[in-house]
PDB file of C-alpha atoms and ligand atoms in Angstrom:
ATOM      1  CA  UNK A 844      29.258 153.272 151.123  1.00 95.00           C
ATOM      2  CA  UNK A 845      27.593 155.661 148.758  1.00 95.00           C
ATOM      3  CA  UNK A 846      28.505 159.434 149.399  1.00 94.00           C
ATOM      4  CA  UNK A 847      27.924 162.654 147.016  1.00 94.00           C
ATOM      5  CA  UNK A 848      28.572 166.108 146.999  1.00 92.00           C
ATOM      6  CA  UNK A 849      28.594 169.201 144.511  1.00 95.00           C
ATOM      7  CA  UNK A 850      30.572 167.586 142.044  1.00 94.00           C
ATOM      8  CA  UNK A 851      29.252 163.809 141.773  1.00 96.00           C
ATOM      9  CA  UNK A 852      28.506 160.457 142.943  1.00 97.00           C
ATOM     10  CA  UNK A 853      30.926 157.993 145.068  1.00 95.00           C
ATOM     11  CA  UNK A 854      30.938 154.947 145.128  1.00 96.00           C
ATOM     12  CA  UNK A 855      33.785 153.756 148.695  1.00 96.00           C
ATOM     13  CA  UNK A 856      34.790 150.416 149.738  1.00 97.00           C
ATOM     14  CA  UNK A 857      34.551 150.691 153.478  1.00 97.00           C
ATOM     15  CA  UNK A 858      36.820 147.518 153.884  1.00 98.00           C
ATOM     16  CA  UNK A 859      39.557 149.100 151.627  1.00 98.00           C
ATOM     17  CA  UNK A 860      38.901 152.690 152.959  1.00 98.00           C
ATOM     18  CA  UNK A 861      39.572 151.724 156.507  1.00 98.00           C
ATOM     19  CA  UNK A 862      42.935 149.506 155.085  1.00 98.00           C
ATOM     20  CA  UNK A 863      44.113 152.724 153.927  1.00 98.00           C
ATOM     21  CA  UNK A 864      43.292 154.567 157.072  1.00 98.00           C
ATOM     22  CA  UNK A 865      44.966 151.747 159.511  1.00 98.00           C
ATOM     23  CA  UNK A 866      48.010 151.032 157.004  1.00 98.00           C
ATOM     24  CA  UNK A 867      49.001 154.629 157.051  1.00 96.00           C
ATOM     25  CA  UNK A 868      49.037 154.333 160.701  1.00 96.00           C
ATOM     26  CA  UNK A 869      50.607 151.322 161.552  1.00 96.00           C
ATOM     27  CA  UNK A 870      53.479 151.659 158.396  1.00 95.00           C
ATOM     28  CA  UNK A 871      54.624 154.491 160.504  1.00 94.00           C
ATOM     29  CA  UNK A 872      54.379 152.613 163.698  1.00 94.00           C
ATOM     30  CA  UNK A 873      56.935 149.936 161.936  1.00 94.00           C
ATOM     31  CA  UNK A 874      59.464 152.621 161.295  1.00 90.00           C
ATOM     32  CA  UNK A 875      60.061 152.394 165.260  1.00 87.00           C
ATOM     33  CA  UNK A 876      58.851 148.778 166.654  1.00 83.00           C
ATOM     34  CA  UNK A 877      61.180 148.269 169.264  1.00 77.00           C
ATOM     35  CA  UNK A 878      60.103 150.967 171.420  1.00 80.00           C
ATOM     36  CA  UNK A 879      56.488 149.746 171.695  1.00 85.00           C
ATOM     37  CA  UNK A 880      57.553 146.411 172.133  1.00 88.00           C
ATOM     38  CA  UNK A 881      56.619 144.227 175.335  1.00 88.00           C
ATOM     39  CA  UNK A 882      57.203 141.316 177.269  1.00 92.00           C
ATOM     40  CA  UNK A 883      54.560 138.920 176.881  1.00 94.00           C
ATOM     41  CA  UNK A 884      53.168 137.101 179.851  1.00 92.00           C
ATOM     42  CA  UNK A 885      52.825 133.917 177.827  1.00 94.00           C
ATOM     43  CA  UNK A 886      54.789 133.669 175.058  1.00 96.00           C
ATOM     44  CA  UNK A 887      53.578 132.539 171.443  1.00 97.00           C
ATOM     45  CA  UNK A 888      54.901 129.180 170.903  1.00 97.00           C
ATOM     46  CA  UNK A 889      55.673 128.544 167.210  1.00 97.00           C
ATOM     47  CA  UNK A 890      55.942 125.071 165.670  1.00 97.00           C
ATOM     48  CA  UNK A 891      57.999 124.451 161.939  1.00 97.00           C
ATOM     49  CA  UNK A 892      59.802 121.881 160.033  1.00 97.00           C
ATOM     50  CA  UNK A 893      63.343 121.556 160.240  1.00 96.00           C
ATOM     51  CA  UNK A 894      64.021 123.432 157.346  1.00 95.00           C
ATOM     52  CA  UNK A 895      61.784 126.231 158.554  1.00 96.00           C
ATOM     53  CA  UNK A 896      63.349 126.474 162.051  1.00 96.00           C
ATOM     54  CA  UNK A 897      66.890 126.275 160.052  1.00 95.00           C
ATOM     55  CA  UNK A 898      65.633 129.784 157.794  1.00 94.00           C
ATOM     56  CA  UNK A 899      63.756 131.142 161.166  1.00 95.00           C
ATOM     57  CA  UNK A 900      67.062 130.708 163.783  1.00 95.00           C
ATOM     58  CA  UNK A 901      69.044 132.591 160.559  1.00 93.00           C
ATOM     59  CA  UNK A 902      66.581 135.284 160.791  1.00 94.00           C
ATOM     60  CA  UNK A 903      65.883 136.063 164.306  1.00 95.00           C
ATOM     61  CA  UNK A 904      67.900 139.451 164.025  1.00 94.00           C
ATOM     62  CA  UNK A 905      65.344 141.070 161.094  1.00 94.00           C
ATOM     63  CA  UNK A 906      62.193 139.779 163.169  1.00 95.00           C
ATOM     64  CA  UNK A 907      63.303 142.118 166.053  1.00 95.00           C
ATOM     65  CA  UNK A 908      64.060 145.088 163.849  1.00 94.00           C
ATOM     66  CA  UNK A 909      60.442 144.466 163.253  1.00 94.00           C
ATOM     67  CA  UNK A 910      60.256 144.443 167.107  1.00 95.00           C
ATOM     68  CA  UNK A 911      58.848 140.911 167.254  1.00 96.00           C
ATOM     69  CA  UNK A 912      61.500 139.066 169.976  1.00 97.00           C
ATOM     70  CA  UNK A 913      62.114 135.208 169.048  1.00 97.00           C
ATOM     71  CA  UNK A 914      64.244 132.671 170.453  1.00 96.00           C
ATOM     72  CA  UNK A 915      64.812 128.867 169.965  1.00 96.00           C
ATOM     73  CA  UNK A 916      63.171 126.505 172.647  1.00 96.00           C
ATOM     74  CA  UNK A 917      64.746 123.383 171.153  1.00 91.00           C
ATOM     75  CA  UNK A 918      63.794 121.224 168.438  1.00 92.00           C
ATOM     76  CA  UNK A 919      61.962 123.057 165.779  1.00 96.00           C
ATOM     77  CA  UNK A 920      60.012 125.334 168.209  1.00 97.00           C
ATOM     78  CA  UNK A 921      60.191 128.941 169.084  1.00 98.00           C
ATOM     79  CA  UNK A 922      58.969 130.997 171.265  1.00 98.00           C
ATOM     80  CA  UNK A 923      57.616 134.533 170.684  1.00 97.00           C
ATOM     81  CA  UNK A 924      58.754 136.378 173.618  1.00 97.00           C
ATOM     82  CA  UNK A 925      57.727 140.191 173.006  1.00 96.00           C
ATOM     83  CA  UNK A 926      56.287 141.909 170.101  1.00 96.00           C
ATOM     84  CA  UNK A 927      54.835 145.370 170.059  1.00 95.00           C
ATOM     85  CA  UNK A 928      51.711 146.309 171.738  1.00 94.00           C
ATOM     86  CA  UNK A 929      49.531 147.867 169.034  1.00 94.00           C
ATOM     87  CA  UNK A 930      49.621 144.546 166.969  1.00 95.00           C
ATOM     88  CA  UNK A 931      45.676 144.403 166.199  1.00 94.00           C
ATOM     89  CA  UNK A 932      43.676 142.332 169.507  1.00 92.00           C
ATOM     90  CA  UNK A 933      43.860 138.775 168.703  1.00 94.00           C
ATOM     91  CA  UNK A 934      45.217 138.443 165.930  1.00 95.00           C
ATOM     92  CA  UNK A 935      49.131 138.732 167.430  1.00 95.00           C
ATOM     93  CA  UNK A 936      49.895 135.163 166.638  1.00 96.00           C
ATOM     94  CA  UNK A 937      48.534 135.021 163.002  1.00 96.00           C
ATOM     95  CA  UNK A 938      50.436 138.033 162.349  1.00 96.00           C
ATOM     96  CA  UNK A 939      53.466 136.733 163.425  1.00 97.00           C
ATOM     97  CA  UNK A 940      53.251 133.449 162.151  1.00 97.00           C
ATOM     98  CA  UNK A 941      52.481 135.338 158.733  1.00 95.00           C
ATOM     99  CA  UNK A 942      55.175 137.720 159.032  1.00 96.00           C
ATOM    100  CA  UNK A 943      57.165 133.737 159.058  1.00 96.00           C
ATOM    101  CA  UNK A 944      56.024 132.873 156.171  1.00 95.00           C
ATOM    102  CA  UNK A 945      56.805 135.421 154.308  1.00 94.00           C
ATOM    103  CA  UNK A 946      60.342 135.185 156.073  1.00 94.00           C
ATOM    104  CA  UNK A 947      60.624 131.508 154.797  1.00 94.00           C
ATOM    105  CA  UNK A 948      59.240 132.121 151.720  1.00 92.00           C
ATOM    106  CA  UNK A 949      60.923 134.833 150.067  1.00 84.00           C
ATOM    107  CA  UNK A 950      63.932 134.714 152.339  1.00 71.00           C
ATOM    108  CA  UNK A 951      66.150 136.073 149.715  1.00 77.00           C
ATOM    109  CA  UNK A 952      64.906 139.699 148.610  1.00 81.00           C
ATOM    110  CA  UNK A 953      62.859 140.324 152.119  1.00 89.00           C
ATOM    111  CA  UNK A 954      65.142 142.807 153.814  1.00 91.00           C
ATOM    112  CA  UNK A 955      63.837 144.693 156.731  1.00 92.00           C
ATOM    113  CA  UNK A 956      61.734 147.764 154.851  1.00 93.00           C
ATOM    114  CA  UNK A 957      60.254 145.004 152.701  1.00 93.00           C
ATOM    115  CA  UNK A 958      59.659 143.171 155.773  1.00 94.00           C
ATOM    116  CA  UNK A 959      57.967 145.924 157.571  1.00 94.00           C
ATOM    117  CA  UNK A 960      55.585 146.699 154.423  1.00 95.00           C
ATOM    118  CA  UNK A 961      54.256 143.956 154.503  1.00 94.00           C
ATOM    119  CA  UNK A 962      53.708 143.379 157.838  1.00 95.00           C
ATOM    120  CA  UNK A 963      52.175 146.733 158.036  1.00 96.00           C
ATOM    121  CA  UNK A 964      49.645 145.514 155.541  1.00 97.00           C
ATOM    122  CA  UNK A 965      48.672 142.701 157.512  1.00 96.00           C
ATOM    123  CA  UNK A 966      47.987 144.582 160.452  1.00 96.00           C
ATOM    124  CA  UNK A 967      45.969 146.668 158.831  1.00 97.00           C
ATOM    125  CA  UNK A 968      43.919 144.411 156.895  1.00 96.00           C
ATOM    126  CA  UNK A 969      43.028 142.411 160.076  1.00 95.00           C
ATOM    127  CA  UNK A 970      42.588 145.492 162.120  1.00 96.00           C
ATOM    128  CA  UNK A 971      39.707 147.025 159.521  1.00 97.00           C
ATOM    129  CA  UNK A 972      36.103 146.501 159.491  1.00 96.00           C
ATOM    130  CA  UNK A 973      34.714 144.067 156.928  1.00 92.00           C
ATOM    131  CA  UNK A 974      33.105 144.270 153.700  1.00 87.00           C
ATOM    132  CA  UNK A 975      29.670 143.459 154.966  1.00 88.00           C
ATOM    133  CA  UNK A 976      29.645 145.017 158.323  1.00 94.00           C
ATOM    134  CA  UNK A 977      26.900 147.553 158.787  1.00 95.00           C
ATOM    135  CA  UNK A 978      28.030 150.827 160.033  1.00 96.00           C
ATOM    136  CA  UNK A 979      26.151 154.330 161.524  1.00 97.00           C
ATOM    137  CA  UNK A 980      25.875 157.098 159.596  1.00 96.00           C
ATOM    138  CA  UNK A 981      28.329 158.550 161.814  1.00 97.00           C
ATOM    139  CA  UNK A 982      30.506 155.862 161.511  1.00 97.00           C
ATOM    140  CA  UNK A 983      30.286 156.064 157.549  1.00 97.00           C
ATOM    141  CA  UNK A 984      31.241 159.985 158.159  1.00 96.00           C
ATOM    142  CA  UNK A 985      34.036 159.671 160.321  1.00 97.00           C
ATOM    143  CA  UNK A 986      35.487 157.295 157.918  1.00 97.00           C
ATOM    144  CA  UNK A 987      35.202 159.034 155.290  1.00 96.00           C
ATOM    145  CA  UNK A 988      36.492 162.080 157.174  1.00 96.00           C
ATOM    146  CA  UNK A 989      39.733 159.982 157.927  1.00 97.00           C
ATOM    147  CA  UNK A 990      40.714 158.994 154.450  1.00 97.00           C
ATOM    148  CA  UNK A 991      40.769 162.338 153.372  1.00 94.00           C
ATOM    149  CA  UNK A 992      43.517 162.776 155.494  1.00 96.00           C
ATOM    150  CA  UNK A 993      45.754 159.821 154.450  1.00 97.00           C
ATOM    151  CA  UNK A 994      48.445 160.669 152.359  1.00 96.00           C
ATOM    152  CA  UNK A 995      47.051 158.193 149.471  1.00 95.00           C
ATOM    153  CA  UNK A 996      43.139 158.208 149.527  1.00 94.00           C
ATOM    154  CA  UNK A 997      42.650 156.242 146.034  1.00 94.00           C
ATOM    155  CA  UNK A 998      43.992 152.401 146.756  1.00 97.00           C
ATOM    156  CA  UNK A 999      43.762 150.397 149.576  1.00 97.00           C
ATOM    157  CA  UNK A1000      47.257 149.054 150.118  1.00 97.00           C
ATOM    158  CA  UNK A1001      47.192 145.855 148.264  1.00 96.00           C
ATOM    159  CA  UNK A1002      46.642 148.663 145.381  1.00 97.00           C
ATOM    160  CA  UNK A1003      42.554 147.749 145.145  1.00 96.00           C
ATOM    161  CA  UNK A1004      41.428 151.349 144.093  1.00 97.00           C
ATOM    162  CA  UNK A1005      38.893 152.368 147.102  1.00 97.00           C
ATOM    163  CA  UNK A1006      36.719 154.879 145.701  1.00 96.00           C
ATOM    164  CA  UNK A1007      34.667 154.958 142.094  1.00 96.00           C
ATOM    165  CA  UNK A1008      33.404 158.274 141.557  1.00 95.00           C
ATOM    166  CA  UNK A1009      30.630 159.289 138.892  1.00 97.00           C
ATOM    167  CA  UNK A1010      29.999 162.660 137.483  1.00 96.00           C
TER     168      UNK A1010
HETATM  169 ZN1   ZN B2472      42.093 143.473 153.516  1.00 71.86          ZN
HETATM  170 ZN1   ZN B2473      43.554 145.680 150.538  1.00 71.86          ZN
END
């Protein structure tokens, strides 16, 4: 987007802008998961390798202080029974099966803040509108309108700086 005012020239990255806007949103949301969590109709079912499902079935305690509600269905499959309801539309089962591998692979130093961070991120990355999408005017205002109200407007949160400004 290109936007100016009194003092300059701006240069915003919508895709990072709206990052911002939805991470701010759903990082708070992770501070209290379980409430908005619910039963799922049909569960997610989850395939891994044995050594997976060994680090998974050891782990099954921090997923649901992330409010995501596993349990073993024999072999090396699990079953995603709840998880909470404002997980971005369609994209529930890539976000938990990410939210896996980052279990898996950095099972040491991943405690449950760490856990949520980063979970938070990937909600809002697939919740935001993409780099190339073309939006209203309106749209383009209201977005900008919104990241003046996050708490940090300059970096989307994978720390990609959002706005380039020009005097
Ligand atoms: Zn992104
Ligand atoms: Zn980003």
């Amino acid at each position: 987007l290109i936007a100016q005012n009194e003092t300059g020239l701006y240069l915003i990255d919508q895709h990072a802008a709206h990052e911002r806007i939805n991470y701010e949103y759903f990082y708070e949301r992770f501070g209290n998961p379980a409430e908005a969590s619910q039963e799922l109709l049909v569960p997610i079912t989850l395939e891994f390798t044995p050594s997976e499902a060994t680090v998974i079935a050891d782990k099954l305690a921090l997923f649901e202080q992330a409010g995501v509600y596993m349990e073993a269905f024999g072999g090396n499959t699990f079953l995603v029974r709840a998880h909470p309801h404002w997980f971005p539309a369609g994209e529930e089962k890539a976000i938990v099966e990410e939210m896996c591998e980052l279990i898996i692979s950095d099972r040491k130093s991943l405690d449950i803040a760490k856990l949520r961070e980063k979970a938070a991120i990937m909600c809002s990355c697939k919740a935001s509108i993409k780099a190339n999408q073309s939006l209203s005017i309106l749209e383009m205002e209201t977005l900008i309108d919104r990241l003046a109200g996050c708490r940090n407007p300059y970096t989307c949160p994978h720390g990609r700086p959002i706005v380039v400004s020009f005097t």
